[in-house]
mmCIF file of C-alpha atoms in Angstrom:
data_model
loop_
_atom_site.group_PDB
_atom_site.id
_atom_site.type_symbol
_atom_site.label_atom_id
_atom_site.label_comp_id
_atom_site.label_asym_id
_atom_site.label_seq_id
_atom_site.Cartn_x
_atom_site.Cartn_y
_atom_site.Cartn_z
ATOM 1 C CA ASP A 241 -6.488 -18.957 -14.221
ATOM 2 C CA ALA A 242 -4.626 -21.966 -14.746
ATOM 3 C CA LYS A 243 -3.270 -24.491 -11.999
ATOM 4 C CA THR A 244 0.340 -24.553 -11.736
ATOM 5 C CA THR A 245 2.240 -27.434 -10.241
ATOM 6 C CA GLN A 246 5.149 -27.476 -7.968
ATOM 7 C CA PRO A 247 7.402 -29.842 -6.301
ATOM 8 C CA PRO A 248 6.580 -29.784 -2.565
ATOM 9 C CA SER A 249 10.019 -29.045 -1.163
ATOM 10 C CA MET A 250 13.530 -28.595 -2.630
ATOM 11 C CA ASP A 251 16.930 -28.660 0.162
ATOM 12 C CA CYS A 252 19.561 -25.563 -1.679
ATOM 13 C CA ALA A 253 23.423 -25.695 -0.261
ATOM 14 C CA GLU A 254 23.772 -21.773 1.756
ATOM 15 C CA GLY A 255 25.061 -18.846 -1.334
ATOM 16 C CA ARG A 256 24.496 -21.516 -4.288
ATOM 17 C CA ALA A 257 21.533 -20.422 -6.591
ATOM 18 C CA ALA A 258 18.473 -21.808 -5.440
ATOM 19 C CA ASN A 259 16.226 -23.136 -8.893
ATOM 20 C CA LEU A 260 12.471 -23.335 -8.176
ATOM 21 C CA PRO A 261 10.742 -25.261 -11.316
ATOM 22 C CA CYS A 262 6.870 -24.615 -11.676
ATOM 23 C CA ASN A 263 4.885 -26.575 -14.212
ATOM 24 C CA HIS A 264 1.840 -24.555 -15.761
ATOM 25 C CA SER A 265 0.805 -25.863 -19.064
ATOM 26 C CA THR A 266 -2.979 -24.859 -19.355
ATOM 27 C CA ILE A 267 -1.723 -21.003 -19.500
ATOM 28 C CA SER A 268 -2.979 -18.772 -21.651
ATOM 29 C CA GLY A 269 -1.885 -15.708 -23.708
ATOM 30 C CA ASN A 270 -3.208 -12.987 -21.661
ATOM 31 C CA GLU A 271 -1.480 -15.270 -18.291
ATOM 32 C CA TYR A 272 1.370 -13.535 -15.926
ATOM 33 C CA VAL A 273 3.304 -15.237 -13.713
ATOM 34 C CA TYR A 274 3.761 -14.276 -10.682
ATOM 35 C CA TRP A 275 6.625 -15.107 -8.049
ATOM 36 C CA TYR A 276 5.123 -14.822 -3.016
ATOM 37 C CA ARG A 277 7.013 -16.467 -0.694
ATOM 38 C CA GLN A 278 5.947 -17.098 2.479
ATOM 39 C CA ILE A 279 8.805 -17.280 5.164
ATOM 40 C CA HIS A 280 7.338 -19.218 8.491
ATOM 41 C CA SER A 281 4.694 -16.875 10.243
ATOM 42 C CA GLN A 282 5.231 -13.971 7.950
ATOM 43 C CA GLY A 283 2.467 -12.697 5.248
ATOM 44 C CA PRO A 284 3.321 -13.769 1.162
ATOM 45 C CA GLN A 285 5.938 -11.656 0.060
ATOM 46 C CA TYR A 286 5.445 -10.727 -4.070
ATOM 47 C CA ILE A 287 9.043 -11.919 -5.573
ATOM 48 C CA ILE A 288 8.620 -10.933 -9.173
ATOM 49 C CA HIS A 289 6.561 -11.565 -11.959
ATOM 50 C CA GLY A 290 6.403 -11.659 -15.948
ATOM 51 C CA LEU A 291 4.592 -12.580 -19.160
ATOM 52 C CA LYS A 292 7.070 -14.664 -21.680
ATOM 53 C CA ASN A 293 10.554 -12.202 -21.267
ATOM 54 C CA ASN A 294 13.033 -13.401 -18.885
ATOM 55 C CA GLU A 295 12.364 -10.395 -15.543
ATOM 56 C CA THR A 296 15.611 -10.529 -13.260
ATOM 57 C CA ASN A 297 14.840 -7.005 -9.926
ATOM 58 C CA GLU A 298 16.768 -7.522 -7.049
ATOM 59 C CA MET A 299 15.262 -10.195 -5.326
ATOM 60 C CA ALA A 300 15.322 -13.277 -8.115
ATOM 61 C CA SER A 301 15.987 -13.806 -11.606
ATOM 62 C CA LEU A 302 12.387 -15.223 -13.607
ATOM 63 C CA ILE A 303 12.988 -17.460 -16.968
ATOM 64 C CA ILE A 304 9.997 -18.637 -18.719
ATOM 65 C CA THR A 305 10.559 -21.228 -21.316
ATOM 66 C CA GLU A 306 9.251 -20.453 -24.961
ATOM 67 C CA ASP A 307 6.729 -22.174 -24.695
ATOM 68 C CA ARG A 308 5.417 -20.014 -21.606
ATOM 69 C CA LYS A 309 4.596 -23.465 -19.947
ATOM 70 C CA SER A 310 6.914 -23.665 -17.610
ATOM 71 C CA SER A 311 8.924 -21.323 -15.663
ATOM 72 C CA THR A 312 12.456 -21.562 -13.031
ATOM 73 C CA LEU A 313 12.506 -18.996 -10.069
ATOM 74 C CA ILE A 314 16.363 -18.066 -9.053
ATOM 75 C CA LEU A 315 17.552 -17.437 -5.980
ATOM 76 C CA PRO A 316 21.208 -16.801 -7.003
ATOM 77 C CA HIS A 317 23.063 -16.963 -3.971
ATOM 78 C CA ALA A 318 20.891 -18.441 -1.111
ATOM 79 C CA THR A 319 20.889 -17.070 2.684
ATOM 80 C CA LEU A 320 19.676 -19.000 5.242
ATOM 81 C CA ARG A 321 16.340 -16.439 5.109
ATOM 82 C CA ASP A 322 15.798 -17.046 1.739
ATOM 83 C CA THR A 323 14.347 -20.706 3.918
ATOM 84 C CA ALA A 324 10.362 -20.257 3.066
ATOM 85 C CA VAL A 325 7.210 -21.486 0.807
ATOM 86 C CA TYR A 326 7.302 -20.186 -2.792
ATOM 87 C CA TYR A 327 4.755 -19.857 -4.552
ATOM 88 C CA CYS A 328 3.832 -19.421 -8.304
ATOM 89 C CA ILE A 329 1.037 -18.337 -9.566
ATOM 90 C CA VAL A 330 -0.275 -18.138 -12.981
ATOM 91 C CA ARG A 331 -2.797 -14.732 -13.328
ATOM 92 C CA VAL A 332 -4.572 -12.227 -15.967
ATOM 93 C CA PRO A 333 -3.834 -8.925 -14.003
ATOM 94 C CA SER A 334 -7.381 -7.537 -14.352
ATOM 95 C CA SER A 335 -9.140 -5.465 -11.834
ATOM 96 C CA GLY A 336 -12.122 -8.367 -12.878
ATOM 97 C CA SER A 337 -14.005 -10.370 -9.591
ATOM 98 C CA ALA A 338 -12.456 -13.672 -10.251
ATOM 99 C CA ARG A 339 -9.064 -13.093 -11.324
ATOM 100 C CA GLN A 340 -7.121 -12.629 -8.044
ATOM 101 C CA LEU A 341 -4.430 -14.644 -6.608
ATOM 102 C CA THR A 342 -4.682 -18.425 -6.077
ATOM 103 C CA PHE A 343 -2.723 -19.699 -3.672
ATOM 104 C CA GLY A 344 -1.670 -23.622 -4.270
ATOM 105 C CA SER A 345 0.316 -25.294 -1.747
ATOM 106 C CA GLY A 346 4.005 -23.891 -2.378
ATOM 107 C CA THR A 347 7.556 -25.785 -2.548
ATOM 108 C CA GLN A 348 9.273 -25.656 0.434
ATOM 109 C CA LEU A 349 12.168 -24.193 0.210
ATOM 110 C CA THR A 350 14.901 -25.062 2.288
ATOM 111 C CA VAL A 351 18.111 -23.200 2.405
ATOM 112 C CA LEU A 352 21.285 -25.241 4.392
ATOM 113 C CA PRO A 353 24.265 -23.651 5.788
ATOM 114 C CA ASP B 61 6.184 3.564 5.155
ATOM 115 C CA ALA B 62 4.449 0.962 8.392
ATOM 116 C CA GLY B 63 3.252 -1.658 5.373
ATOM 117 C CA VAL B 64 -0.153 -2.951 5.957
ATOM 118 C CA ILE B 65 -0.623 -3.142 9.417
ATOM 119 C CA GLN B 66 -2.962 -5.666 11.370
ATOM 120 C CA SER B 67 -4.379 -5.898 15.265
ATOM 121 C CA PRO B 68 -4.196 -8.190 17.044
ATOM 122 C CA ARG B 69 -1.187 -10.225 15.918
ATOM 123 C CA HIS B 70 -2.705 -12.607 18.392
ATOM 124 C CA GLU B 71 -6.524 -14.040 19.535
ATOM 125 C CA VAL B 72 -7.242 -15.835 22.029
ATOM 126 C CA THR B 73 -11.840 -16.475 22.895
ATOM 127 C CA GLU B 74 -13.700 -19.001 24.043
ATOM 128 C CA MET B 75 -16.516 -20.338 21.352
ATOM 129 C CA GLY B 76 -19.788 -18.315 20.447
ATOM 130 C CA GLN B 77 -18.206 -14.227 21.568
ATOM 131 C CA GLU B 78 -17.523 -12.053 18.459
ATOM 132 C CA VAL B 79 -14.420 -11.849 17.261
ATOM 133 C CA THR B 80 -12.857 -8.585 15.636
ATOM 134 C CA LEU B 81 -9.652 -8.310 13.197
ATOM 135 C CA ARG B 82 -8.458 -5.047 12.546
ATOM 136 C CA CYS B 83 -6.592 -4.042 9.418
ATOM 137 C CA LYS B 84 -4.508 -0.363 8.652
ATOM 138 C CA PRO B 85 -3.800 -0.764 4.118
ATOM 139 C CA ILE B 86 -0.710 1.101 2.771
ATOM 140 C CA SER B 87 -1.799 4.688 2.185
ATOM 141 C CA GLY B 88 -2.800 5.168 -0.947
ATOM 142 C CA HIS B 89 -3.342 1.492 -2.167
ATOM 143 C CA ASN B 90 -7.278 1.229 -3.260
ATOM 144 C CA SER B 91 -7.434 -2.681 -3.188
ATOM 145 C CA LEU B 92 -7.889 -4.371 0.020
ATOM 146 C CA PHE B 93 -7.733 -8.320 0.504
ATOM 147 C CA TRP B 94 -9.015 -10.400 3.675
ATOM 148 C CA TYR B 95 -7.927 -13.960 3.682
ATOM 149 C CA ARG B 96 -7.154 -17.191 6.334
ATOM 150 C CA GLN B 97 -4.439 -19.504 6.209
ATOM 151 C CA THR B 98 -4.394 -23.024 8.013
ATOM 152 C CA MET B 99 -2.423 -26.537 7.318
ATOM 153 C CA MET B 100 -5.821 -27.814 5.718
ATOM 154 C CA ARG B 101 -6.666 -25.234 3.387
ATOM 155 C CA GLY B 102 -3.773 -22.977 2.517
ATOM 156 C CA LEU B 103 -3.638 -19.403 1.715
ATOM 157 C CA GLU B 104 -7.727 -18.706 0.788
ATOM 158 C CA LEU B 105 -9.576 -15.226 -0.253
ATOM 159 C CA LEU B 106 -12.352 -14.504 1.862
ATOM 160 C CA ILE B 107 -13.166 -11.424 0.222
ATOM 161 C CA TYR B 108 -11.888 -7.827 -1.493
ATOM 162 C CA PHE B 109 -12.438 -4.125 -1.639
ATOM 163 C CA ASN B 110 -11.534 -1.262 -4.066
ATOM 164 C CA ASN B 111 -11.502 2.247 -3.268
ATOM 165 C CA ASN B 112 -14.163 1.268 -0.035
ATOM 166 C CA VAL B 113 -16.966 -1.337 -1.734
ATOM 167 C CA PRO B 114 -17.265 -4.602 -1.365
ATOM 168 C CA ILE B 115 -16.158 -6.563 -4.156
ATOM 169 C CA ASP B 116 -16.504 -10.694 -4.970
ATOM 170 C CA ASP B 117 -17.240 -12.101 -0.914
ATOM 171 C CA SER B 118 -17.875 -15.316 -2.749
ATOM 172 C CA GLY B 119 -14.914 -16.596 -0.431
ATOM 173 C CA MET B 120 -16.488 -15.703 2.938
ATOM 174 C CA PRO B 121 -17.294 -19.362 4.183
ATOM 175 C CA GLU B 122 -20.015 -18.551 6.269
ATOM 176 C CA ASP B 123 -22.471 -15.814 6.834
ATOM 177 C CA ARG B 124 -21.071 -15.138 10.802
ATOM 178 C CA PHE B 125 -18.662 -13.730 8.792
ATOM 179 C CA SER B 126 -18.423 -9.971 7.764
ATOM 180 C CA ALA B 127 -16.408 -7.426 6.949
ATOM 181 C CA LYS B 128 -16.323 -3.560 6.746
ATOM 182 C CA MET B 129 -14.377 -0.772 5.041
ATOM 183 C CA PRO B 130 -16.005 2.054 6.341
ATOM 184 C CA ASN B 131 -12.995 4.692 4.670
ATOM 185 C CA ALA B 132 -9.196 3.846 2.899
ATOM 186 C CA SER B 133 -7.458 3.680 6.398
ATOM 187 C CA PHE B 134 -8.922 1.333 7.698
ATOM 188 C CA SER B 135 -11.066 -2.320 7.623
ATOM 189 C CA THR B 136 -12.387 -4.967 9.848
ATOM 190 C CA LEU B 137 -13.024 -8.389 9.547
ATOM 191 C CA LYS B 138 -15.801 -9.389 12.709
ATOM 192 C CA ILE B 139 -16.266 -13.571 13.020
ATOM 193 C CA GLN B 140 -20.297 -13.776 14.907
ATOM 194 C CA PRO B 141 -20.297 -15.863 17.162
ATOM 195 C CA SER B 142 -17.074 -17.849 16.828
ATOM 196 C CA GLU B 143 -15.960 -21.431 16.362
ATOM 197 C CA PRO B 144 -12.959 -23.880 17.055
ATOM 198 C CA ARG B 145 -12.872 -24.304 12.759
ATOM 199 C CA ASP B 146 -12.204 -20.322 12.574
ATOM 200 C CA SER B 147 -8.784 -21.452 14.490
ATOM 201 C CA ALA B 148 -6.663 -19.536 12.043
ATOM 202 C CA VAL B 149 -3.908 -16.896 10.873
ATOM 203 C CA TYR B 150 -6.114 -13.552 8.814
ATOM 204 C CA PHE B 151 -4.383 -12.157 6.715
ATOM 205 C CA CYS B 152 -4.852 -8.006 5.537
ATOM 206 C CA ALA B 153 -3.595 -7.066 1.894
ATOM 207 C CA SER B 154 -3.537 -4.392 -0.074
ATOM 208 C CA SER B 155 -2.415 -3.032 -2.730
ATOM 209 C CA LEU B 156 -2.689 0.306 -5.523
ATOM 210 C CA ALA B 157 -5.649 -1.394 -7.799
ATOM 211 C CA LEU B 158 -7.266 -4.690 -8.004
ATOM 212 C CA GLY B 159 -4.932 -6.098 -11.205
ATOM 213 C CA SER B 160 -1.814 -4.526 -9.953
ATOM 214 C CA TYR B 161 0.871 -7.040 -9.633
ATOM 215 C CA GLU B 162 1.897 -6.947 -6.370
ATOM 216 C CA GLN B 163 -0.065 -6.841 -2.960
ATOM 217 C CA TYR B 164 1.238 -6.380 0.193
ATOM 218 C CA PHE B 165 0.605 -8.290 2.978
ATOM 219 C CA GLY B 166 0.184 -8.100 6.755
ATOM 220 C CA PRO B 167 1.592 -9.593 9.909
ATOM 221 C CA GLY B 168 -1.057 -11.491 10.329
ATOM 222 C CA THR B 169 -3.449 -12.038 13.162
ATOM 223 C CA ARG B 170 -3.266 -15.925 15.124
ATOM 224 C CA LEU B 171 -7.046 -16.570 16.533
ATOM 225 C CA THR B 172 -7.608 -19.120 18.244
ATOM 226 C CA VAL B 173 -10.814 -20.377 19.523
ATOM 227 C CA THR B 174 -10.992 -22.824 21.847
#
């Protein structure tokens, strides 16, 4: 699976949009981009995923560049409860044994009041 | 649905003792994963099952670790004998299938081995 690079930490003001970048310059054509987050003392939580089109759900939006070498997770109106570590993962959604989630170090997002 | 259930939530034991962690996946999910999280190594995949069959245990650190899934609604991760370096948070997750986009994680078991 392609490796990802994320900034170790970011701050965001409450109520503002939080834009979390991820670089995955070695992504292959069949690899999806996934985002998970982990709130302190909880298990990771799935947020969103995409292949090449931009995606939106009730939690966030995912913007993937045309060359697919980077992406941005957008939390449109961040709240204090969005403070968490955000993980960007690229993976082929296959049942193959080597194709499971690999969590890196992620980005610690702190939403400030 | 109650989500993935793990027990106990906290476990403190002495070195050399046997530790058993338990997991109940979400009903209807066919795949189950065990992870370990430490400050030093982050979140690591230990082993995963599909339809109750272990598929890949290459992440299990040592022979002291073993995992079973006797039926679709229950799995255990056992450490025997336990060592202080096994102290970590152990997460269980389940998904509809191995290739599913979304894995649902349990709240974790915080293990402390003294």
